[in-house]
């Protein structure tokens, strides 16, 4: 075969568009965020739930709505060999609600407080902070009574999460999109208002006007902006129950000193939301990155999938976006595991075997140890330690084996001393503190 032909045959693979690898360098960020979420779940009394990555596609069609972007454009749908039509999870809330019904969680203590952390898939146009596979963490309060205190509770958790991650001064936008009673009336008013401008709207908005007028507020096209400005204000049209609910949510937030900005044009992309909706943004990164935590109330969702009317409220935050903000703001996740390791080296073949045994004993004692035992020269091993940024090395040579000791060397200062093997665990723990 000539060279050209061999070249043609060579295939290289890349991760699919919009999907990405998470490399060890980013691990401290992931760990930091997951630990913060776990800690909040513990202190607020949330139990962890995991739902399947695949669900029946109909679950999302029934809940998010056939015309939502998630269902209409972004769902990864597949047909199994058995003929089921399944979808890769594009969002968590529907699956968590399905699990609540399936496991009769309404018979357990109410409300149920559930949290999650896992991957989602949306076939969107990849751009900054927008991927086709991404990870969300979220908190949902399901069941019990319809009380504004739960809306405030989930907003407080989202706020605490950002504070915990040192993302300071986030902007909270909040709105109420009413209920079954007041929303249809408002929608009609909005349609009437926009009908007068129908010919001046973009193509997408033309469709939204007919099918989902609240989504007109989501349009980013310049030609549609002037109409948004003068659109009727939903908050003026809320029924008295929704007005009271919204007022209470805001009062609870004020009580705990969480600042917010009411934005009467804030709507969310999915059909199942009612009353409170909110989004939080990193200071100065609103346009660039989009929302960090975002969520709202979804009292009607259980009904859409065969259950009873069940009050529920929650939020989800994109983990990749949180990491982007942390990096942009130079927030260093603490607990970088690489700074807390020792590096074990050997000098000579007999020492190599004994080093293999020592490695095992140290790890059993809970010490994180790196090594490059396959390298013969001690210098090459020490260079490997340096590359990993490790400051403490152990050196095991013939003499040390004979003396049942090991050399412990500070790689920054070059100072070293010999420590007896039966004291080494204690000594390393002291030095790594
Ligand atoms: P949503 O489920 O659309 O309400 O989104 C909740 C949060 O998930 C958003 O505020 C973002 O932080 C994050 N998110 C949503 N879509 C994406 C995406 N395609 N890529 C990365 N993060 C996303």
Short mmCIF file of C-alpha atoms and ligand atoms in Angstrom, two decimals:
data_model
loop_
_atom_site.label_atom_id
_atom_site.label_comp_id
_atom_site.label_asym_id
_atom_site.label_seq_id
_atom_site.Cartn_x
_atom_site.Cartn_y
_atom_site.Cartn_z
CA UNK A 1 0.00 0.00 0.00
CA UNK A 2 1.47 3.41 -0.86
CA UNK A 3 1.84 6.20 1.68
CA UNK A 4 -1.19 8.18 0.45
CA UNK A 5 -3.45 5.19 0.88
CA UNK A 6 -2.19 4.53 4.42
CA UNK A 7 -2.86 8.18 5.24
CA UNK A 8 -6.42 7.91 3.96
CA UNK A 9 -7.06 4.91 6.17
CA UNK A 10 -6.00 6.68 9.35
CA UNK A 11 -9.04 7.65 11.33
CA UNK A 12 -8.89 10.02 14.27
CA UNK A 13 -11.73 10.48 16.71
CA UNK A 14 -12.84 13.51 18.65
CA UNK A 15 -15.50 13.87 21.31
CA UNK A 16 -18.87 14.56 19.62
CA UNK A 17 -19.60 18.25 19.03
CA UNK A 18 -20.78 20.00 22.19
CA UNK A 19 -19.53 17.17 24.40
CA UNK A 20 -16.29 17.29 26.32
CA UNK A 21 -13.84 15.40 28.46
CA UNK A 22 -13.26 16.36 32.06
CA UNK A 23 -9.54 16.11 32.75
CA UNK A 24 -7.84 15.67 36.14
CA UNK A 25 -6.77 19.34 36.22
CA UNK A 26 -10.43 20.29 36.65
CA UNK A 27 -11.14 17.69 39.30
CA UNK A 28 -10.69 20.09 42.25
CA UNK A 29 -13.51 22.29 40.81
CA UNK A 30 -15.87 19.34 40.38
CA UNK A 31 -15.09 18.06 43.83
CA UNK A 32 -15.56 21.50 45.37
CA UNK A 33 -18.96 21.99 43.74
CA UNK A 34 -20.26 18.50 44.49
CA UNK A 35 -19.11 18.79 48.10
CA UNK A 36 -20.79 22.18 48.48
CA UNK A 37 -24.04 20.72 47.09
CA UNK A 38 -23.79 17.70 49.39
CA UNK A 39 -23.16 19.88 52.41
CA UNK A 40 -26.18 22.07 51.58
CA UNK A 41 -28.32 18.94 51.04
CA UNK A 42 -27.29 17.71 54.47
CA UNK A 43 -27.92 20.95 56.34
CA UNK A 44 -31.25 21.64 54.57
CA UNK A 45 -32.44 18.01 54.91
CA UNK A 46 -32.48 16.93 51.24
CA UNK A 47 -32.10 13.26 50.26
CA UNK A 48 -30.19 12.30 47.13
CA UNK A 49 -32.17 10.93 44.18
CA UNK A 50 -30.79 9.51 40.94
CA UNK A 51 -33.09 8.80 38.04
CA UNK A 52 -32.23 6.90 34.81
CA UNK A 53 -30.44 8.81 32.07
CA UNK A 54 -32.98 7.35 29.66
CA UNK A 55 -36.71 7.95 30.17
CA UNK A 56 -39.69 7.51 27.85
CA UNK A 57 -39.63 10.43 25.42
CA UNK A 58 -43.33 11.00 26.10
CA UNK A 59 -42.53 11.99 29.68
CA UNK A 60 -40.81 15.13 28.39
CA UNK A 61 -43.38 15.77 25.65
CA UNK A 62 -46.17 15.75 28.23
CA UNK A 63 -44.39 17.97 30.75
CA UNK A 64 -42.03 20.39 29.02
CA UNK A 65 -44.56 20.77 26.17
CA UNK A 66 -44.41 19.65 22.52
CA UNK A 67 -43.49 23.18 21.46
CA UNK A 68 -40.77 23.78 24.00
CA UNK A 69 -37.27 24.06 22.51
CA UNK A 70 -36.15 21.14 24.65
CA UNK A 71 -38.69 18.77 23.10
CA UNK A 72 -39.10 20.24 19.64
CA UNK A 73 -35.43 20.79 18.79
CA UNK A 74 -33.06 19.50 21.44
CA UNK A 75 -34.02 16.02 22.61
CA UNK A 76 -31.82 13.04 21.73
CA UNK A 77 -34.43 10.38 20.94
CA UNK A 78 -33.75 6.74 20.20
CA UNK A 79 -35.81 3.68 19.45
CA UNK A 80 -34.77 0.55 21.32
CA UNK A 81 -34.69 -2.94 19.81
CA UNK A 82 -37.87 -3.63 21.78
CA UNK A 83 -39.58 -0.67 20.08
CA UNK A 84 -39.62 1.76 23.03
CA UNK A 85 -39.03 5.41 22.21
CA UNK A 86 -36.65 6.77 24.83
CA UNK A 87 -34.92 10.09 25.28
CA UNK A 88 -31.58 10.98 26.83
CA UNK A 89 -32.50 13.05 29.88
CA UNK A 90 -32.74 16.71 28.74
CA UNK A 91 -33.77 17.95 32.21
CA UNK A 92 -34.25 16.50 35.68
CA UNK A 93 -37.57 17.78 37.02
CA UNK A 94 -39.84 15.51 34.96
CA UNK A 95 -37.87 12.38 35.91
CA UNK A 96 -37.79 13.31 39.61
CA UNK A 97 -41.56 13.91 39.53
CA UNK A 98 -42.10 10.58 37.75
CA UNK A 99 -40.08 8.87 40.49
CA UNK A 100 -42.12 10.68 43.19
CA UNK A 101 -45.30 9.23 41.68
CA UNK A 102 -43.90 5.80 40.89
CA UNK A 103 -42.64 5.28 44.44
CA UNK A 104 -45.77 6.79 46.05
CA UNK A 105 -43.59 9.33 47.80
CA UNK A 106 -46.70 11.34 48.61
CA UNK A 107 -47.28 8.75 51.37
CA UNK A 108 -43.92 9.55 52.91
CA UNK A 109 -43.20 12.67 55.00
CA UNK A 110 -44.27 15.81 53.13
CA UNK A 111 -42.80 17.71 51.50
CA UNK A 112 -40.13 15.45 50.05
CA UNK A 113 -36.83 17.28 49.66
CA UNK A 114 -34.73 15.75 46.90
CA UNK A 115 -31.38 16.71 45.38
CA UNK A 116 -29.42 15.38 42.41
CA UNK A 117 -26.20 15.74 40.47
CA UNK A 118 -25.72 14.24 37.00
CA UNK A 119 -25.49 14.61 33.21
CA UNK A 120 -28.08 16.03 30.82
CA UNK A 121 -28.22 16.07 27.02
CA UNK A 122 -29.60 18.77 24.75
CA UNK A 123 -28.93 19.04 21.03
CA UNK A 124 -28.38 22.80 21.13
CA UNK A 125 -25.99 24.95 19.11
CA UNK A 126 -22.76 24.74 21.14
CA UNK A 127 -21.44 28.09 22.35
CA UNK A 128 -19.84 29.60 25.43
CA UNK A 129 -21.46 27.98 28.50
CA UNK A 130 -23.81 25.92 26.33
CA UNK A 131 -23.02 22.28 25.67
CA UNK A 132 -24.84 19.26 24.32
CA UNK A 133 -23.81 17.19 27.31
CA UNK A 134 -23.59 19.08 30.59
CA UNK A 135 -24.10 18.46 34.29
CA UNK A 136 -26.72 19.86 36.58
CA UNK A 137 -27.06 19.84 40.32
CA UNK A 138 -30.49 20.60 41.67
CA UNK A 139 -32.81 20.78 44.65
CA UNK A 140 -36.54 20.06 44.50
CA UNK A 141 -39.25 20.32 47.18
CA UNK A 142 -42.25 18.16 46.27
CA UNK A 143 -45.61 17.66 47.96
CA UNK A 144 -47.12 19.13 51.11
CA UNK A 145 -48.86 22.47 51.06
CA UNK A 146 -48.45 25.28 48.57
CA UNK A 147 -46.50 27.71 50.72
CA UNK A 148 -44.31 30.57 49.55
CA UNK A 149 -41.79 29.62 52.21
CA UNK A 150 -40.65 26.71 50.02
CA UNK A 151 -40.03 29.01 47.04
CA UNK A 152 -37.91 31.16 49.34
CA UNK A 153 -36.16 28.06 50.71
CA UNK A 154 -34.94 26.87 47.30
CA UNK A 155 -33.85 30.38 46.31
CA UNK A 156 -31.94 30.58 49.59
CA UNK A 157 -30.18 27.28 48.83
CA UNK A 158 -29.18 28.54 45.37
CA UNK A 159 -27.88 31.74 46.96
CA UNK A 160 -25.96 29.78 49.62
CA UNK A 161 -24.45 27.56 46.94
CA UNK A 162 -23.02 30.59 45.13
CA UNK A 163 -21.75 32.10 48.40
CA UNK A 164 -20.17 28.79 49.35
CA UNK A 165 -18.35 28.78 45.99
CA UNK A 166 -17.26 32.40 46.60
CA UNK A 167 -19.25 33.69 43.63
CA UNK A 168 -20.03 37.06 45.15
CA UNK A 169 -22.89 39.51 44.48
CA UNK A 170 -24.98 37.36 42.15
CA UNK A 171 -28.00 38.97 40.51
CA UNK A 172 -31.35 37.29 41.19
CA UNK A 173 -34.13 37.95 38.71
CA UNK A 174 -37.54 36.87 39.86
CA UNK A 175 -41.07 36.96 38.49
CA UNK A 176 -44.46 35.32 38.84
CA UNK A 177 -46.12 33.79 35.79
CA UNK A 178 -49.45 33.21 37.54
CA UNK A 179 -51.69 30.19 37.60
CA UNK A 180 -54.44 28.50 35.59
CA UNK A 181 -56.85 31.27 36.49
CA UNK A 182 -54.87 34.41 35.70
CA UNK A 183 -52.38 33.22 33.08
CA UNK A 184 -54.88 32.54 30.23
CA UNK A 185 -56.35 36.02 30.70
CA UNK A 186 -52.89 37.60 30.55
CA UNK A 187 -51.90 35.49 27.54
CA UNK A 188 -54.93 36.82 25.63
CA UNK A 189 -53.98 40.40 26.49
CA UNK A 190 -50.43 39.78 25.39
CA UNK A 191 -51.62 38.25 22.10
CA UNK A 192 -53.93 41.19 21.46
CA UNK A 193 -51.09 43.61 22.09
CA UNK A 194 -48.62 41.74 19.84
CA UNK A 195 -51.17 41.17 17.05
CA UNK A 196 -50.96 44.87 16.25
CA UNK A 197 -47.24 44.37 15.51
CA UNK A 198 -47.42 40.91 13.93
CA UNK A 199 -45.84 41.92 10.62
CA UNK A 200 -42.88 43.57 12.33
CA UNK A 201 -41.94 40.48 14.36
CA UNK A 202 -39.25 37.92 13.49
CA UNK A 203 -40.34 34.55 12.10
CA UNK A 204 -39.90 32.72 15.43
CA UNK A 205 -41.97 35.31 17.25
CA UNK A 206 -44.69 34.96 14.62
CA UNK A 207 -44.97 31.34 15.69
CA UNK A 208 -44.66 32.11 19.39
CA UNK A 209 -47.53 34.58 19.10
CA UNK A 210 -49.84 31.76 18.04
CA UNK A 211 -48.55 28.88 20.17
CA UNK A 212 -46.80 30.21 23.23
CA UNK A 213 -47.10 33.99 23.64
CA UNK A 214 -45.16 34.13 26.93
CA UNK A 215 -42.10 32.94 25.01
CA UNK A 216 -42.19 36.22 23.04
CA UNK A 217 -40.21 37.62 25.98
CA UNK A 218 -37.38 35.17 25.28
CA UNK A 219 -36.60 36.64 21.84
CA UNK A 220 -33.15 38.19 21.46
CA UNK A 221 -33.69 39.64 17.94
CA UNK A 222 -33.20 43.39 17.75
CA UNK A 223 -36.33 43.93 15.64
CA UNK A 224 -38.58 42.49 18.42
CA UNK A 225 -37.06 44.36 21.37
CA UNK A 226 -39.12 47.59 21.16
CA UNK A 227 -42.37 45.60 21.47
CA UNK A 228 -41.17 43.84 24.60
CA UNK A 229 -40.60 47.19 26.29
CA UNK A 230 -44.23 48.25 25.97
CA UNK A 231 -45.85 44.87 26.52
CA UNK A 232 -48.46 44.64 29.31
CA UNK A 233 -47.03 43.76 32.73
CA UNK A 234 -48.06 40.31 33.99
CA UNK A 235 -47.65 41.38 37.61
CA UNK A 236 -50.52 43.85 37.18
CA UNK A 237 -52.80 41.03 36.02
CA UNK A 238 -52.03 38.30 38.59
CA UNK A 239 -55.05 36.96 40.50
CA UNK A 240 -55.20 37.80 44.20
CA UNK A 241 -53.89 34.38 45.31
CA UNK A 242 -50.87 34.60 43.00
CA UNK A 243 -50.23 38.19 44.07
CA UNK A 244 -50.24 37.18 47.73
CA UNK A 245 -47.98 34.20 47.04
CA UNK A 246 -45.46 36.34 45.14
CA UNK A 247 -45.49 39.03 47.80
CA UNK A 248 -44.78 36.43 50.47
CA UNK A 249 -41.85 34.96 48.53
CA UNK A 250 -40.30 38.43 48.30
CA UNK A 251 -40.94 39.10 51.99
CA UNK A 252 -39.18 35.88 53.01
CA UNK A 253 -36.19 36.83 50.86
CA UNK A 254 -36.10 40.27 52.45
CA UNK A 255 -36.29 38.67 55.89
CA UNK A 256 -33.04 36.76 55.27
CA UNK A 257 -31.39 39.67 53.43
CA UNK A 258 -31.28 38.15 49.93
CA UNK A 259 -31.46 40.91 47.31
CA UNK A 260 -33.55 40.40 44.17
CA UNK A 261 -34.70 42.23 41.09
CA UNK A 262 -38.29 41.75 39.92
CA UNK A 263 -38.28 41.29 36.15
CA UNK A 264 -41.81 41.07 34.81
CA UNK A 265 -40.56 39.77 31.48
CA UNK A 266 -38.79 36.74 32.95
CA UNK A 267 -40.41 33.54 31.69
CA UNK A 268 -38.97 30.04 31.53
CA UNK A 269 -38.75 27.78 28.52
CA UNK A 270 -40.81 24.86 29.82
CA UNK A 271 -44.60 24.60 30.01
CA UNK A 272 -44.85 23.22 33.50
CA UNK A 273 -43.84 26.32 35.45
CA UNK A 274 -46.37 28.43 37.33
CA UNK A 275 -46.14 31.30 39.80
CA UNK A 276 -42.53 31.91 40.91
CA UNK A 277 -39.76 31.73 38.33
CA UNK A 278 -36.21 32.90 38.96
CA UNK A 279 -32.73 32.97 37.48
CA UNK A 280 -29.39 33.87 39.05
CA UNK A 281 -26.43 35.37 37.24
CA UNK A 282 -22.80 35.95 38.11
CA UNK A 283 -22.02 39.61 38.58
CA UNK A 284 -21.15 41.07 35.15
CA UNK A 285 -21.57 37.77 33.28
CA UNK A 286 -25.30 37.89 32.66
CA UNK A 287 -25.21 38.30 28.89
CA UNK A 288 -22.01 36.36 28.29
CA UNK A 289 -22.79 33.15 30.19
CA UNK A 290 -26.51 33.03 30.92
CA UNK A 291 -28.08 31.78 34.10
CA UNK A 292 -26.33 29.79 36.81
CA UNK A 293 -29.05 28.43 39.13
CA UNK A 294 -32.51 28.76 37.61
CA UNK A 295 -35.88 27.33 38.52
CA UNK A 296 -39.36 27.89 39.81
CA UNK A 297 -42.65 26.43 40.91
CA UNK A 298 -44.33 23.61 38.98
CA UNK A 299 -47.55 22.69 40.77
CA UNK A 300 -49.23 21.21 37.67
CA UNK A 301 -46.48 18.86 36.54
CA UNK A 302 -47.68 15.77 38.47
CA UNK A 303 -51.14 16.16 36.94
CA UNK A 304 -49.58 16.13 33.47
CA UNK A 305 -48.17 12.66 34.16
CA UNK A 306 -51.20 11.07 35.80
CA UNK A 307 -50.86 12.20 39.44
CA UNK A 308 -52.80 14.65 41.57
CA UNK A 309 -52.16 18.35 41.81
CA UNK A 310 -48.93 18.44 43.86
CA UNK A 311 -47.22 21.65 44.95
CA UNK A 312 -43.56 21.60 43.93
CA UNK A 313 -40.70 24.05 43.52
CA UNK A 314 -37.01 23.72 42.77
CA UNK A 315 -33.96 24.85 40.87
CA UNK A 316 -31.04 23.44 38.90
CA UNK A 317 -27.59 24.89 38.20
CA UNK A 318 -25.19 24.02 35.39
CA UNK A 319 -21.93 22.76 36.89
CA UNK A 320 -19.79 23.61 33.83
CA UNK A 321 -21.04 27.20 34.00
CA UNK A 322 -20.25 27.43 37.71
CA UNK A 323 -16.71 26.26 36.93
CA UNK A 324 -16.37 28.82 34.11
CA UNK A 325 -17.35 31.59 36.50
CA UNK A 326 -14.98 30.34 39.20
CA UNK A 327 -12.13 30.32 36.68
CA UNK A 328 -13.01 33.73 35.24
CA UNK A 329 -13.09 35.19 38.75
CA UNK A 330 -9.91 33.33 39.70
CA UNK A 331 -11.64 31.48 42.53
CA UNK A 332 -9.30 28.63 43.44
CA UNK A 333 -11.10 25.57 44.75
CA UNK A 334 -9.46 24.63 48.02
CA UNK A 335 -8.43 21.09 48.86
CA UNK A 336 -6.23 20.60 45.78
CA UNK A 337 -5.35 16.98 46.28
CA UNK A 338 -1.99 17.29 44.51
CA UNK A 339 -0.58 19.44 47.28
CA UNK A 340 -1.32 16.72 49.82
CA UNK A 341 0.70 13.87 48.36
CA UNK A 342 4.10 12.30 48.85
CA UNK A 343 6.25 10.82 46.12
CA UNK A 344 7.93 7.46 46.72
CA UNK A 345 11.19 6.72 44.91
CA UNK A 346 13.58 3.79 44.89
CA UNK A 347 17.26 3.33 44.13
CA UNK A 348 18.09 -0.15 42.86
CA UNK A 349 16.22 -3.36 41.99
CA UNK A 350 15.80 -4.82 45.49
CA UNK A 351 14.63 -1.43 46.70
CA UNK A 352 12.10 -1.33 43.85
CA UNK A 353 10.35 -4.46 45.18
CA UNK A 354 10.38 -3.19 48.76
CA UNK A 355 9.14 0.19 47.53
CA UNK A 356 6.18 -1.60 45.91
CA UNK A 357 5.33 -3.10 49.31
CA UNK A 358 5.82 0.21 51.16
CA UNK A 359 3.57 1.94 48.63
CA UNK A 360 0.81 -0.46 49.50
CA UNK A 361 1.26 -0.02 53.25
CA UNK A 362 1.21 3.78 52.97
CA UNK A 363 -1.94 3.78 50.86
CA UNK A 364 -3.62 1.38 53.30
CA UNK A 365 -2.81 3.93 56.00
CA UNK A 366 -4.75 6.52 53.94
CA UNK A 367 -1.76 8.44 52.56
CA UNK A 368 -1.96 9.57 48.92
CA UNK A 369 1.27 8.49 47.23
CA UNK A 370 2.50 9.07 43.70
CA UNK A 371 5.43 7.20 42.18
CA UNK A 372 7.38 6.53 39.02
CA UNK A 373 8.83 3.20 40.10
CA UNK A 374 9.20 2.04 36.50
CA UNK A 375 11.91 4.67 36.01
CA UNK A 376 15.31 3.32 36.99
CA UNK A 377 17.19 6.51 37.80
CA UNK A 378 16.48 8.33 41.03
CA UNK A 379 16.88 11.69 39.31
CA UNK A 380 14.27 10.81 36.72
CA UNK A 381 11.89 9.81 39.52
CA UNK A 382 12.49 13.08 41.36
CA UNK A 383 11.86 15.03 38.16
CA UNK A 384 8.50 13.24 37.88
CA UNK A 385 7.69 14.36 41.45
CA UNK A 386 8.51 17.91 40.45
CA UNK A 387 6.25 17.69 37.40
CA UNK A 388 3.35 16.69 39.63
CA UNK A 389 4.16 19.63 41.91
CA UNK A 390 4.76 17.38 44.93
CA UNK A 391 6.96 18.79 47.66
CA UNK A 392 7.75 15.72 49.75
CA UNK A 393 9.65 12.62 48.59
CA UNK A 394 10.52 9.31 50.19
CA UNK A 395 13.69 7.60 49.04
CA UNK A 396 14.26 3.90 49.58
CA UNK A 397 17.74 2.52 48.79
CA UNK A 398 19.80 -0.56 49.74
CA UNK A 399 21.07 1.03 52.94
CA UNK A 400 17.57 1.97 54.06
CA UNK A 401 16.28 -1.56 53.49
CA UNK A 402 19.07 -2.88 55.65
CA UNK A 403 18.34 -0.29 58.37
CA UNK A 404 14.54 -0.66 58.09
CA UNK A 405 14.28 3.07 57.43
CA UNK A 406 13.41 5.48 54.64
CA UNK A 407 14.72 8.93 53.70
CA UNK A 408 12.19 11.72 53.77
CA UNK A 409 13.22 14.71 51.66
CA UNK A 410 11.67 18.16 51.39
CA UNK A 411 11.98 18.82 47.66
CA UNK A 412 11.80 22.57 48.05
CA UNK A 413 14.56 23.02 50.60
CA UNK A 414 16.52 19.84 49.79
CA UNK A 415 16.65 19.01 53.52
CA UNK A 416 16.35 15.33 54.29
CA UNK A 417 16.43 12.93 57.22
CA UNK A 418 16.21 9.21 57.81
CA UNK A 419 13.07 7.93 59.55
CA UNK A 420 12.44 4.40 60.81
CA UNK A 421 9.85 2.54 58.75
CA UNK A 422 7.54 1.98 61.69
CA UNK A 423 7.43 5.75 62.33
CA UNK A 424 7.02 6.84 58.70
CA UNK A 425 3.20 6.99 58.55
CA UNK A 426 3.06 9.21 61.59
CA UNK A 427 5.85 11.46 60.26
CA UNK A 428 4.26 11.91 56.82
CA UNK A 429 0.87 12.70 58.31
CA UNK A 430 2.50 15.34 60.50
CA UNK A 431 4.31 16.92 57.55
CA UNK A 432 1.29 16.90 55.23
CA UNK A 433 -0.95 18.67 57.73
P1 LIG B 1 -32.78 24.81 32.62
O1 LIG B 1 -32.90 23.33 32.94
O2 LIG B 1 -32.81 25.10 31.16
O3 LIG B 1 -33.67 25.65 33.46
O4 LIG B 1 -31.30 25.22 33.02
C1 LIG B 1 -30.86 25.30 34.37
C2 LIG B 1 -29.39 25.64 34.36
O5 LIG B 1 -28.65 24.61 33.69
C3 LIG B 1 -29.04 26.90 33.58
O6 LIG B 1 -29.25 28.04 34.35
C4 LIG B 1 -27.59 26.66 33.24
O7 LIG B 1 -26.76 26.95 34.36
C5 LIG B 1 -27.56 25.17 32.99
N1 LIG B 1 -27.68 24.85 31.54
C6 LIG B 1 -28.80 24.78 30.80
N2 LIG B 1 -28.54 24.43 29.53
C7 LIG B 1 -27.21 24.25 29.46
C8 LIG B 1 -26.29 23.86 28.42
N3 LIG B 1 -26.72 23.56 27.20
N4 LIG B 1 -24.96 23.80 28.71
C9 LIG B 1 -24.51 24.08 29.96
N5 LIG B 1 -25.32 24.44 30.98
C10 LIG B 1 -26.64 24.53 30.75
#
